[in-house]
Amino acid sequence: MLNPRRLFAERLSAHMKELSRYLRYILTGHLAIAMVFIVGAMSVYYQQFLEDIPDYFPSTWVIAIVLGVVTAHSPIQTLLKRADIVFLIPAESQLSGYFIRALIYSFVTQLYLFVLAIAAVAPLYMTVFPENSSFGLLFVVLLVIKVWGLAANWWMLRVRDKNARMMDKVVRFALIITLVYFFLVQEMIFLAIITVLLIVLFVTNYQTARKQRALNWDLLIESDYMRMRSFYRLANMFTEVPHMETPVRKRHWLARLLTGSLPFHQKQAYPYLYRLTTVRSGEYLGIYARLLVIGGLLIYFVPNSWLKLVFALLFIYMIFLQVIPLWKHHATLVWLDLYPIGINTRKQAFIKWMQQLMMFAGGLFVLLLIVIGEWLMGGVMSLAALLFIGMVIPNYLQKRMAQEK
């Protein structure tokens, strides 16, 4: 007889061990220290911003969007494995207790982000609405809506039509954000209308789920694997994750752009491989682009010139740390050992590609500093980037490669 309580306890214990195994590397790594610095610096400027908020700043919409997104975002982690699609489907009728515990676990693990968002917008709320004392009531209302959102998301996971699930998610996000906005501006008539629409959507989700009696097992399992893949991608920046799976995307035009100029020679095998891996792997290009955008926004909006320079250098370093795992990306492929190319040639190809990636990122930050009128900071950034790219990167990578032998 299947015991759902015991099964969930075993899965949860194994999951927590897996998380703690890599969290100790993440929390003690350089990236965590850099993030602490960024959060501290942004907190100082956030406080200064609150002292003199511009009239044109859409404070109400910012609060509504932040709180609406963290409330509506309700992913469900079931801790299912791929083998379960074979061995547990016959026992689906006995797993109600298991899935109830999975829903509770998903809700509890999302509360930290919900509470952080509430804490982040609370100073802005108190500044914009100093005479309104209903923020505590808003917190309770959003907490109730989040519970509903989790249940509605669970019901919609039974639906196999991807477009229907996406439409439900978009409508839910829009309604919750609009509800928060009307709550803030105290438009009671519109607030009542949105509340009725949410109730209608709630009933519709439930009726839709009742028509779909069987669980969408493949979707539940794939969602869990995608979530763990994101965590492994983060952990892989600090230590090797041998069992990490990464999706591959073709990206023909970008692949041709980066590899088209390489001549068809034996010594260009690894430059071709690393460029193609960077483009087509589901991890490196995305995080590279996201950090470029975030770093650029911070450089543009932070008012202090020296802090702009600090953020530019910090994000160059963070991008470098993010892309380093590319060296071990093909470690499990035996086919590379068949290449009649020495290990030193491979190392030099990797170092050169890392320098080129950092040169592009550094050039964009320098150009941004010059465009916004920070000529001095742009010049200093150019010298610092050249020093980092020409000296720090080769020395650091050669030492790290020597240690991994």
mmCIF file of C-alpha atoms in Angstrom:
data_model
loop_
_atom_site.group_PDB
_atom_site.id
_atom_site.type_symbol
_atom_site.label_atom_id
_atom_site.label_comp_id
_atom_site.label_asym_id
_atom_site.label_seq_id
_atom_site.Cartn_x
_atom_site.Cartn_y
_atom_site.Cartn_z
ATOM 1 C CA MET A 1 0.000 0.000 0.000
ATOM 2 C CA LEU A 2 1.442 3.376 -1.027
ATOM 3 C CA ASN A 3 1.982 5.794 1.862
ATOM 4 C CA PRO A 4 1.777 9.366 0.436
ATOM 5 C CA ARG A 5 3.024 10.963 3.672
ATOM 6 C CA ARG A 6 6.132 8.814 3.761
ATOM 7 C CA LEU A 7 6.756 9.277 0.032
ATOM 8 C CA PHE A 8 6.615 13.060 0.327
ATOM 9 C CA ALA A 9 8.837 13.054 3.425
ATOM 10 C CA GLU A 10 11.471 11.025 1.581
ATOM 11 C CA ARG A 11 11.309 13.246 -1.487
ATOM 12 C CA LEU A 12 11.484 16.417 0.587
ATOM 13 C CA SER A 13 14.449 15.122 2.601
ATOM 14 C CA ALA A 14 16.364 14.228 -0.566
ATOM 15 C CA HIS A 15 15.472 17.592 -2.112
ATOM 16 C CA MET A 16 16.698 19.563 0.917
ATOM 17 C CA LYS A 17 19.953 17.612 0.967
ATOM 18 C CA GLU A 18 20.477 18.400 -2.701
ATOM 19 C CA LEU A 19 19.843 22.102 -2.116
ATOM 20 C CA SER A 20 22.074 22.338 0.949
ATOM 21 C CA ARG A 21 24.828 20.519 -0.917
ATOM 22 C CA TYR A 22 25.233 23.439 -3.317
ATOM 23 C CA LEU A 23 23.916 26.345 -1.228
ATOM 24 C CA ARG A 24 27.025 26.343 0.924
ATOM 25 C CA TYR A 25 29.100 27.076 -2.184
ATOM 26 C CA ILE A 26 26.706 29.778 -3.364
ATOM 27 C CA LEU A 27 26.419 31.621 -0.050
ATOM 28 C CA THR A 28 30.190 31.727 0.426
ATOM 29 C CA GLY A 29 31.042 32.600 -3.180
ATOM 30 C CA HIS A 30 32.188 35.848 -4.727
ATOM 31 C CA LEU A 31 28.867 36.415 -6.461
ATOM 32 C CA ALA A 32 26.986 36.409 -3.153
ATOM 33 C CA ILE A 33 29.358 39.034 -1.762
ATOM 34 C CA ALA A 34 28.868 41.164 -4.870
ATOM 35 C CA MET A 35 25.084 40.903 -4.552
ATOM 36 C CA VAL A 36 25.245 42.006 -0.911
ATOM 37 C CA PHE A 37 27.215 45.069 -2.003
ATOM 38 C CA ILE A 38 24.698 45.857 -4.757
ATOM 39 C CA VAL A 39 21.706 45.503 -2.424
ATOM 40 C CA GLY A 40 23.395 47.696 0.200
ATOM 41 C CA ALA A 41 24.227 50.425 -2.294
ATOM 42 C CA MET A 42 20.749 50.373 -3.821
ATOM 43 C CA SER A 43 19.168 50.577 -0.349
ATOM 44 C CA VAL A 44 21.049 53.814 0.343
ATOM 45 C CA TYR A 45 19.902 55.380 -2.929
ATOM 46 C CA TYR A 46 16.383 54.060 -2.413
ATOM 47 C CA GLN A 47 16.225 55.954 0.870
ATOM 48 C CA GLN A 48 17.530 59.121 -0.800
ATOM 49 C CA PHE A 49 14.993 58.685 -3.613
ATOM 50 C CA LEU A 50 12.134 58.470 -1.110
ATOM 51 C CA GLU A 51 13.125 61.810 0.396
ATOM 52 C CA ASP A 52 12.433 63.591 -2.893
ATOM 53 C CA ILE A 53 10.196 61.542 -5.205
ATOM 54 C CA PRO A 54 9.693 63.228 -8.612
ATOM 55 C CA ASP A 55 6.118 64.178 -9.464
ATOM 56 C CA TYR A 56 6.245 62.204 -12.690
ATOM 57 C CA PHE A 57 7.242 58.934 -10.985
ATOM 58 C CA PRO A 58 4.333 56.396 -11.204
ATOM 59 C CA SER A 59 4.582 55.275 -7.575
ATOM 60 C CA THR A 60 1.119 53.726 -7.444
ATOM 61 C CA TRP A 61 1.674 51.604 -10.548
ATOM 62 C CA VAL A 62 5.126 50.522 -9.338
ATOM 63 C CA ILE A 63 3.655 49.287 -6.048
ATOM 64 C CA ALA A 64 0.766 47.602 -7.860
ATOM 65 C CA ILE A 65 3.012 45.824 -10.372
ATOM 66 C CA VAL A 66 5.555 44.629 -7.790
ATOM 67 C CA LEU A 67 2.937 43.321 -5.366
ATOM 68 C CA GLY A 68 0.739 41.969 -8.159
ATOM 69 C CA VAL A 69 3.554 39.996 -9.771
ATOM 70 C CA VAL A 70 4.792 38.352 -6.545
ATOM 71 C CA THR A 71 1.192 37.543 -5.613
ATOM 72 C CA ALA A 72 0.188 36.085 -8.974
ATOM 73 C CA HIS A 73 3.443 34.169 -9.481
ATOM 74 C CA SER A 74 2.647 30.809 -7.883
ATOM 75 C CA PRO A 75 4.745 27.961 -9.328
ATOM 76 C CA ILE A 76 4.160 24.515 -7.875
ATOM 77 C CA GLN A 77 6.989 22.170 -6.978
ATOM 78 C CA THR A 78 5.811 18.580 -6.759
ATOM 79 C CA LEU A 79 9.243 16.897 -6.316
ATOM 80 C CA LEU A 80 8.263 14.330 -8.930
ATOM 81 C CA LYS A 81 10.856 12.301 -10.848
ATOM 82 C CA ARG A 82 10.814 11.199 -14.459
ATOM 83 C CA ALA A 83 10.394 7.565 -13.467
ATOM 84 C CA ASP A 84 7.149 8.489 -11.665
ATOM 85 C CA ILE A 85 5.384 8.805 -14.997
ATOM 86 C CA VAL A 86 5.668 5.008 -15.190
ATOM 87 C CA PHE A 87 5.532 3.841 -11.580
ATOM 88 C CA LEU A 88 3.178 6.330 -9.874
ATOM 89 C CA ILE A 89 0.500 6.914 -12.511
ATOM 90 C CA PRO A 90 -1.333 3.675 -11.557
ATOM 91 C CA ALA A 91 -1.460 4.960 -7.961
ATOM 92 C CA GLU A 92 -2.639 8.487 -8.829
ATOM 93 C CA SER A 93 -5.883 8.078 -6.878
ATOM 94 C CA GLN A 94 -3.850 7.425 -3.702
ATOM 95 C CA LEU A 95 -1.625 10.507 -4.039
ATOM 96 C CA SER A 96 -4.007 13.256 -2.924
ATOM 97 C CA GLY A 97 -2.178 13.543 0.408
ATOM 98 C CA TYR A 98 1.151 13.795 -1.410
ATOM 99 C CA PHE A 99 0.022 16.632 -3.654
ATOM 100 C CA ILE A 100 -1.620 18.533 -0.783
ATOM 101 C CA ARG A 101 1.747 18.502 1.013
ATOM 102 C CA ALA A 102 3.450 19.587 -2.209
ATOM 103 C CA LEU A 103 1.083 22.560 -2.469
ATOM 104 C CA ILE A 104 1.758 23.538 1.154
ATOM 105 C CA TYR A 105 5.513 23.252 0.583
ATOM 106 C CA SER A 106 5.267 25.378 -2.571
ATOM 107 C CA PHE A 107 3.317 28.056 -0.711
ATOM 108 C CA VAL A 108 5.732 28.188 2.225
ATOM 109 C CA THR A 109 8.819 28.403 0.003
ATOM 110 C CA GLN A 110 7.289 31.335 -1.908
ATOM 111 C CA LEU A 111 6.495 33.360 1.201
ATOM 112 C CA TYR A 112 10.059 34.671 1.510
ATOM 113 C CA LEU A 113 9.850 36.435 -1.871
ATOM 114 C CA PHE A 114 6.360 37.694 -1.045
ATOM 115 C CA VAL A 115 7.477 39.128 2.310
ATOM 116 C CA LEU A 116 10.614 40.666 0.747
ATOM 117 C CA ALA A 117 8.490 42.425 -1.884
ATOM 118 C CA ILE A 118 6.125 43.722 0.811
ATOM 119 C CA ALA A 119 9.091 44.997 2.843
ATOM 120 C CA ALA A 120 10.646 46.608 -0.234
ATOM 121 C CA VAL A 121 7.575 48.612 -1.271
ATOM 122 C CA ALA A 122 6.428 49.461 2.277
ATOM 123 C CA PRO A 123 8.679 52.590 2.548
ATOM 124 C CA LEU A 124 7.430 53.813 -0.842
ATOM 125 C CA TYR A 125 3.827 53.175 0.222
ATOM 126 C CA MET A 126 4.271 55.050 3.499
ATOM 127 C CA THR A 127 5.831 57.975 1.631
ATOM 128 C CA VAL A 128 3.194 58.206 -1.099
ATOM 129 C CA PHE A 129 0.197 57.403 1.131
ATOM 130 C CA PRO A 130 1.213 58.779 4.560
ATOM 131 C CA GLU A 131 -2.385 59.086 5.789
ATOM 132 C CA ASN A 132 -3.500 55.669 4.595
ATOM 133 C CA SER A 133 -3.122 52.943 7.220
ATOM 134 C CA SER A 134 -4.567 50.059 5.172
ATOM 135 C CA PHE A 135 -1.221 48.502 4.160
ATOM 136 C CA GLY A 136 -1.686 45.705 6.704
ATOM 137 C CA LEU A 137 -5.110 44.935 5.245
ATOM 138 C CA LEU A 138 -3.563 44.879 1.764
ATOM 139 C CA PHE A 139 -0.993 42.355 2.975
ATOM 140 C CA VAL A 140 -3.738 40.041 4.285
ATOM 141 C CA VAL A 141 -5.801 40.397 1.099
ATOM 142 C CA LEU A 142 -2.824 39.597 -1.118
ATOM 143 C CA LEU A 143 -1.937 36.614 1.063
ATOM 144 C CA VAL A 144 -5.448 35.216 0.558
ATOM 145 C CA ILE A 145 -5.226 35.876 -3.195
ATOM 146 C CA LYS A 146 -1.873 34.102 -3.314
ATOM 147 C CA VAL A 147 -3.434 31.001 -1.761
ATOM 148 C CA TRP A 148 -6.165 31.176 -4.387
ATOM 149 C CA GLY A 149 -3.580 31.684 -7.128
ATOM 150 C CA LEU A 150 -1.700 28.588 -6.026
ATOM 151 C CA ALA A 151 -4.903 26.524 -6.102
ATOM 152 C CA ALA A 152 -5.891 27.971 -9.490
ATOM 153 C CA ASN A 153 -2.448 27.225 -10.894
ATOM 154 C CA TRP A 154 -2.727 23.640 -9.678
ATOM 155 C CA TRP A 155 -6.098 23.251 -11.340
ATOM 156 C CA MET A 156 -4.845 24.697 -14.631
ATOM 157 C CA LEU A 157 -1.906 22.290 -14.648
ATOM 158 C CA ARG A 158 -4.442 19.604 -15.523
ATOM 159 C CA VAL A 159 -5.172 21.400 -18.802
ATOM 160 C CA ARG A 160 -3.009 20.205 -21.689
ATOM 161 C CA ASP A 161 -3.685 23.178 -23.953
ATOM 162 C CA LYS A 162 -0.630 25.428 -23.531
ATOM 163 C CA ASN A 163 -2.415 28.464 -24.959
ATOM 164 C CA ALA A 164 -5.273 28.092 -22.479
ATOM 165 C CA ARG A 165 -2.838 27.946 -19.564
ATOM 166 C CA MET A 166 -0.956 30.988 -20.835
ATOM 167 C CA MET A 167 -4.163 32.988 -21.329
ATOM 168 C CA ASP A 168 -5.325 32.117 -17.811
ATOM 169 C CA LYS A 169 -1.982 33.242 -16.390
ATOM 170 C CA VAL A 170 -2.034 36.561 -18.284
ATOM 171 C CA VAL A 171 -5.611 37.311 -17.200
ATOM 172 C CA ARG A 172 -4.815 36.403 -13.602
ATOM 173 C CA PHE A 173 -1.729 38.646 -13.536
ATOM 174 C CA ALA A 174 -3.659 41.556 -15.065
ATOM 175 C CA LEU A 175 -6.588 41.241 -12.660
ATOM 176 C CA ILE A 176 -4.421 41.027 -9.545
ATOM 177 C CA ILE A 177 -2.252 44.000 -10.557
ATOM 178 C CA THR A 178 -5.378 46.025 -11.343
ATOM 179 C CA LEU A 179 -6.959 45.024 -8.026
ATOM 180 C CA VAL A 180 -3.909 46.257 -6.100
ATOM 181 C CA TYR A 181 -3.959 49.534 -8.036
ATOM 182 C CA PHE A 182 -7.639 50.243 -7.324
ATOM 183 C CA PHE A 183 -7.095 49.283 -3.676
ATOM 184 C CA LEU A 184 -4.300 51.846 -3.420
ATOM 185 C CA VAL A 185 -6.287 54.671 -5.039
ATOM 186 C CA GLN A 186 -9.430 53.674 -3.081
ATOM 187 C CA GLU A 187 -11.659 53.287 -6.148
ATOM 188 C CA MET A 188 -14.220 51.052 -4.463
ATOM 189 C CA ILE A 189 -16.556 50.571 -7.430
ATOM 190 C CA PHE A 190 -13.768 49.366 -9.730
ATOM 191 C CA LEU A 191 -12.312 47.341 -6.866
ATOM 192 C CA ALA A 192 -15.626 45.531 -6.454
ATOM 193 C CA ILE A 193 -15.791 44.831 -10.202
ATOM 194 C CA ILE A 194 -12.274 43.357 -10.256
ATOM 195 C CA THR A 195 -13.092 41.270 -7.180
ATOM 196 C CA VAL A 196 -16.148 39.821 -8.939
ATOM 197 C CA LEU A 197 -14.051 39.044 -12.012
ATOM 198 C CA LEU A 198 -11.492 37.241 -9.843
ATOM 199 C CA ILE A 199 -14.258 35.154 -8.285
ATOM 200 C CA VAL A 200 -15.587 34.302 -11.761
ATOM 201 C CA LEU A 201 -12.079 33.297 -12.864
ATOM 202 C CA PHE A 202 -11.716 31.205 -9.708
ATOM 203 C CA VAL A 203 -14.919 29.303 -10.431
ATOM 204 C CA THR A 204 -13.923 28.910 -14.098
ATOM 205 C CA ASN A 205 -10.550 27.429 -13.100
ATOM 206 C CA TYR A 206 -12.272 24.944 -10.836
ATOM 207 C CA GLN A 207 -14.845 23.923 -13.455
ATOM 208 C CA THR A 208 -12.099 23.520 -16.056
ATOM 209 C CA ALA A 209 -10.092 21.310 -13.725
ATOM 210 C CA ARG A 210 -13.097 19.086 -12.993
ATOM 211 C CA LYS A 211 -13.394 18.272 -16.687
ATOM 212 C CA GLN A 212 -9.757 17.130 -16.726
ATOM 213 C CA ARG A 213 -9.723 14.190 -14.341
ATOM 214 C CA ALA A 214 -6.163 12.994 -14.990
ATOM 215 C CA LEU A 215 -3.083 14.917 -13.931
ATOM 216 C CA ASN A 216 -0.766 16.324 -16.566
ATOM 217 C CA TRP A 217 2.203 14.274 -15.344
ATOM 218 C CA ASP A 218 4.645 15.178 -18.077
ATOM 219 C CA LEU A 219 4.073 18.905 -17.461
ATOM 220 C CA LEU A 220 4.454 18.549 -13.676
ATOM 221 C CA ILE A 221 7.705 16.624 -14.046
ATOM 222 C CA GLU A 222 9.134 18.969 -16.685
ATOM 223 C CA SER A 223 8.293 22.032 -14.564
ATOM 224 C CA ASP A 224 10.199 20.552 -11.619
ATOM 225 C CA TYR A 225 13.182 19.700 -13.782
ATOM 226 C CA MET A 226 13.271 23.180 -15.288
ATOM 227 C CA ARG A 227 13.238 24.705 -11.801
ATOM 228 C CA MET A 228 16.082 22.494 -10.620
ATOM 229 C CA ARG A 229 17.957 23.178 -13.860
ATOM 230 C CA SER A 230 17.894 26.887 -13.007
ATOM 231 C CA PHE A 231 19.262 26.146 -9.542
ATOM 232 C CA TYR A 232 22.007 23.916 -10.941
ATOM 233 C CA ARG A 233 22.923 26.632 -13.418
ATOM 234 C CA LEU A 234 23.403 29.028 -10.493
ATOM 235 C CA ALA A 235 25.378 26.461 -8.486
ATOM 236 C CA ASN A 236 27.559 25.675 -11.484
ATOM 237 C CA MET A 237 29.049 29.159 -11.190
ATOM 238 C CA PHE A 238 30.625 28.165 -7.876
ATOM 239 C CA THR A 239 31.312 24.452 -8.188
ATOM 240 C CA GLU A 240 31.036 21.672 -10.749
ATOM 241 C CA VAL A 241 27.571 20.150 -11.153
ATOM 242 C CA PRO A 242 28.202 16.967 -13.162
ATOM 243 C CA HIS A 243 24.559 15.947 -13.593
ATOM 244 C CA MET A 244 23.336 19.331 -14.797
ATOM 245 C CA GLU A 245 21.201 19.157 -17.931
ATOM 246 C CA THR A 246 21.130 22.121 -20.290
ATOM 247 C CA PRO A 247 18.753 22.736 -23.187
ATOM 248 C CA VAL A 248 20.166 23.466 -26.645
ATOM 249 C CA ARG A 249 18.780 26.144 -28.952
ATOM 250 C CA LYS A 250 19.878 26.523 -32.574
ATOM 251 C CA ARG A 251 19.965 30.343 -32.949
ATOM 252 C CA HIS A 252 21.169 30.085 -36.542
ATOM 253 C CA TRP A 253 21.731 33.777 -37.244
ATOM 254 C CA LEU A 254 23.752 34.422 -34.083
ATOM 255 C CA ALA A 255 25.764 31.225 -34.552
ATOM 256 C CA ARG A 256 26.644 32.276 -38.100
ATOM 257 C CA LEU A 257 27.565 35.752 -36.908
ATOM 258 C CA LEU A 258 30.078 34.464 -34.349
ATOM 259 C CA THR A 259 31.515 31.511 -36.266
ATOM 260 C CA GLY A 260 31.318 32.728 -39.860
ATOM 261 C CA SER A 261 34.614 34.643 -39.655
ATOM 262 C CA LEU A 262 36.606 31.646 -38.380
ATOM 263 C CA PRO A 263 38.734 29.955 -41.056
ATOM 264 C CA PHE A 264 38.345 26.226 -41.635
ATOM 265 C CA HIS A 265 41.570 25.173 -39.899
ATOM 266 C CA GLN A 266 42.391 22.549 -37.309
ATOM 267 C CA LYS A 267 43.607 25.108 -34.771
ATOM 268 C CA GLN A 268 40.208 26.865 -34.944
ATOM 269 C CA ALA A 269 38.301 23.805 -33.700
ATOM 270 C CA TYR A 270 38.059 24.964 -30.078
ATOM 271 C CA PRO A 271 37.348 28.635 -30.858
ATOM 272 C CA TYR A 272 34.485 27.376 -33.044
ATOM 273 C CA LEU A 273 33.260 25.003 -30.315
ATOM 274 C CA TYR A 274 33.297 27.596 -27.510
ATOM 275 C CA ARG A 275 31.560 30.230 -29.609
ATOM 276 C CA LEU A 276 28.883 27.807 -30.716
ATOM 277 C CA THR A 277 28.387 26.515 -27.151
ATOM 278 C CA THR A 278 28.013 30.038 -25.797
ATOM 279 C CA VAL A 279 25.328 30.836 -28.350
ATOM 280 C CA ARG A 280 23.359 27.591 -28.365
ATOM 281 C CA SER A 281 23.548 26.542 -24.739
ATOM 282 C CA GLY A 282 20.526 27.547 -22.704
ATOM 283 C CA GLU A 283 22.544 29.119 -19.902
ATOM 284 C CA TYR A 284 25.508 31.294 -20.911
ATOM 285 C CA LEU A 285 23.995 33.654 -23.469
ATOM 286 C CA GLY A 286 20.928 34.392 -21.351
ATOM 287 C CA ILE A 287 22.776 35.232 -18.161
ATOM 288 C CA TYR A 288 25.388 37.202 -20.117
ATOM 289 C CA ALA A 289 22.699 39.369 -21.711
ATOM 290 C CA ARG A 290 20.721 39.799 -18.477
ATOM 291 C CA LEU A 291 23.761 40.973 -16.523
ATOM 292 C CA LEU A 292 24.655 43.385 -19.316
ATOM 293 C CA VAL A 293 21.170 44.900 -19.152
ATOM 294 C CA ILE A 294 21.058 45.081 -15.348
ATOM 295 C CA GLY A 295 24.556 46.537 -15.163
ATOM 296 C CA GLY A 296 23.704 49.078 -17.850
ATOM 297 C CA LEU A 297 20.547 50.178 -16.013
ATOM 298 C CA LEU A 298 22.426 50.617 -12.747
ATOM 299 C CA ILE A 299 25.178 52.604 -14.462
ATOM 300 C CA TYR A 300 22.576 54.849 -16.085
ATOM 301 C CA PHE A 301 20.350 55.510 -13.077
ATOM 302 C CA VAL A 302 22.812 55.622 -10.150
ATOM 303 C CA PRO A 303 23.554 59.334 -9.594
ATOM 304 C CA ASN A 304 27.076 59.058 -8.135
ATOM 305 C CA SER A 305 29.847 58.991 -10.777
ATOM 306 C CA TRP A 306 32.236 56.823 -8.790
ATOM 307 C CA LEU A 307 29.493 54.364 -7.968
ATOM 308 C CA LYS A 308 28.753 54.099 -11.687
ATOM 309 C CA LEU A 309 32.356 53.007 -12.156
ATOM 310 C CA VAL A 310 32.120 50.542 -9.278
ATOM 311 C CA PHE A 311 28.993 48.955 -10.744
ATOM 312 C CA ALA A 312 30.608 48.741 -14.192
ATOM 313 C CA LEU A 313 33.639 46.916 -12.787
ATOM 314 C CA LEU A 314 31.499 44.760 -10.513
ATOM 315 C CA PHE A 315 29.285 43.566 -13.345
ATOM 316 C CA ILE A 316 32.262 42.820 -15.570
ATOM 317 C CA TYR A 317 33.542 40.601 -12.773
ATOM 318 C CA MET A 318 30.126 38.979 -12.260
ATOM 319 C CA ILE A 319 29.766 38.256 -15.979
ATOM 320 C CA PHE A 320 33.222 36.696 -15.946
ATOM 321 C CA LEU A 321 32.252 34.402 -13.054
ATOM 322 C CA GLN A 322 29.057 33.412 -14.832
ATOM 323 C CA VAL A 323 30.772 32.325 -18.051
ATOM 324 C CA ILE A 324 33.728 30.445 -16.487
ATOM 325 C CA PRO A 325 31.753 27.135 -16.284
ATOM 326 C CA LEU A 326 31.941 27.051 -20.093
ATOM 327 C CA TRP A 327 35.404 25.467 -19.640
ATOM 328 C CA LYS A 328 33.856 22.356 -18.056
ATOM 329 C CA HIS A 329 30.754 22.311 -20.233
ATOM 330 C CA HIS A 330 32.036 19.440 -22.415
ATOM 331 C CA ALA A 331 33.861 17.578 -19.646
ATOM 332 C CA THR A 332 31.621 14.510 -19.949
ATOM 333 C CA LEU A 333 31.998 14.199 -23.743
ATOM 334 C CA VAL A 334 34.561 11.606 -24.717
ATOM 335 C CA TRP A 335 34.546 12.786 -28.328
ATOM 336 C CA LEU A 336 36.719 15.791 -27.549
ATOM 337 C CA ASP A 337 39.552 13.434 -26.580
ATOM 338 C CA LEU A 338 39.638 12.320 -30.201
ATOM 339 C CA TYR A 339 40.609 15.797 -31.381
ATOM 340 C CA PRO A 340 44.301 15.733 -32.438
ATOM 341 C CA ILE A 341 44.776 19.042 -30.601
ATOM 342 C CA GLY A 342 46.898 19.604 -27.507
ATOM 343 C CA ILE A 343 45.443 20.713 -24.181
ATOM 344 C CA ASN A 344 47.460 23.945 -24.263
ATOM 345 C CA THR A 345 45.816 24.937 -27.530
ATOM 346 C CA ARG A 346 42.425 24.309 -25.975
ATOM 347 C CA LYS A 347 43.305 26.420 -22.918
ATOM 348 C CA GLN A 348 44.504 29.306 -25.033
ATOM 349 C CA ALA A 349 41.349 29.170 -27.142
ATOM 350 C CA PHE A 350 39.182 29.344 -24.016
ATOM 351 C CA ILE A 351 41.183 32.199 -22.481
ATOM 352 C CA LYS A 352 41.009 34.171 -25.710
ATOM 353 C CA TRP A 353 37.251 33.671 -26.003
ATOM 354 C CA MET A 354 36.747 34.794 -22.405
ATOM 355 C CA GLN A 355 38.807 37.896 -23.106
ATOM 356 C CA GLN A 356 36.706 38.653 -26.177
ATOM 357 C CA LEU A 357 33.461 38.276 -24.246
ATOM 358 C CA MET A 358 34.697 40.580 -21.496
ATOM 359 C CA MET A 359 36.039 43.044 -24.061
ATOM 360 C CA PHE A 360 32.571 43.307 -25.613
ATOM 361 C CA ALA A 361 30.887 43.799 -22.215
ATOM 362 C CA GLY A 362 33.504 46.310 -21.089
ATOM 363 C CA GLY A 363 33.203 48.212 -24.370
ATOM 364 C CA LEU A 364 29.430 48.528 -23.938
ATOM 365 C CA PHE A 365 29.820 49.868 -20.384
ATOM 366 C CA VAL A 366 32.493 52.352 -21.497
ATOM 367 C CA LEU A 367 30.292 53.508 -24.373
ATOM 368 C CA LEU A 368 27.346 53.954 -21.992
ATOM 369 C CA LEU A 369 29.462 56.025 -19.597
ATOM 370 C CA ILE A 370 30.593 58.268 -22.456
ATOM 371 C CA VAL A 371 27.040 58.663 -23.816
ATOM 372 C CA ILE A 372 25.725 59.859 -20.430
ATOM 373 C CA GLY A 373 28.573 62.348 -20.164
ATOM 374 C CA GLU A 374 30.865 60.509 -17.730
ATOM 375 C CA TRP A 375 34.049 60.964 -19.767
ATOM 376 C CA LEU A 376 36.414 60.605 -16.799
ATOM 377 C CA MET A 377 34.701 57.459 -15.561
ATOM 378 C CA GLY A 378 34.679 56.106 -19.101
ATOM 379 C CA GLY A 379 38.442 56.602 -19.365
ATOM 380 C CA VAL A 380 39.096 55.002 -15.988
ATOM 381 C CA MET A 381 36.783 52.128 -16.896
ATOM 382 C CA SER A 382 38.691 51.597 -20.155
ATOM 383 C CA LEU A 383 42.025 51.319 -18.333
ATOM 384 C CA ALA A 384 40.578 49.063 -15.621
ATOM 385 C CA ALA A 385 38.877 46.807 -18.179
ATOM 386 C CA LEU A 386 42.070 46.472 -20.227
ATOM 387 C CA LEU A 387 44.015 45.585 -17.088
ATOM 388 C CA PHE A 388 41.389 43.023 -16.066
ATOM 389 C CA ILE A 389 41.144 41.490 -19.537
ATOM 390 C CA GLY A 390 44.860 41.501 -20.326
ATOM 391 C CA MET A 391 46.296 40.396 -16.976
ATOM 392 C CA VAL A 392 43.706 39.161 -14.467
ATOM 393 C CA ILE A 393 41.735 36.852 -16.754
ATOM 394 C CA PRO A 394 44.730 34.890 -18.178
ATOM 395 C CA ASN A 395 46.421 34.492 -14.780
ATOM 396 C CA TYR A 396 43.226 33.520 -12.990
ATOM 397 C CA LEU A 397 42.131 31.003 -15.626
ATOM 398 C CA GLN A 398 45.565 29.391 -15.917
ATOM 399 C CA LYS A 399 45.722 28.860 -12.153
ATOM 400 C CA ARG A 400 42.185 27.482 -12.062
ATOM 401 C CA MET A 401 42.825 25.121 -14.980
ATOM 402 C CA ALA A 402 46.019 23.887 -13.309
ATOM 403 C CA GLN A 403 44.093 23.121 -10.100
ATOM 404 C CA GLU A 404 41.474 21.103 -11.966
ATOM 405 C CA LYS A 405 43.930 18.609 -13.413
#
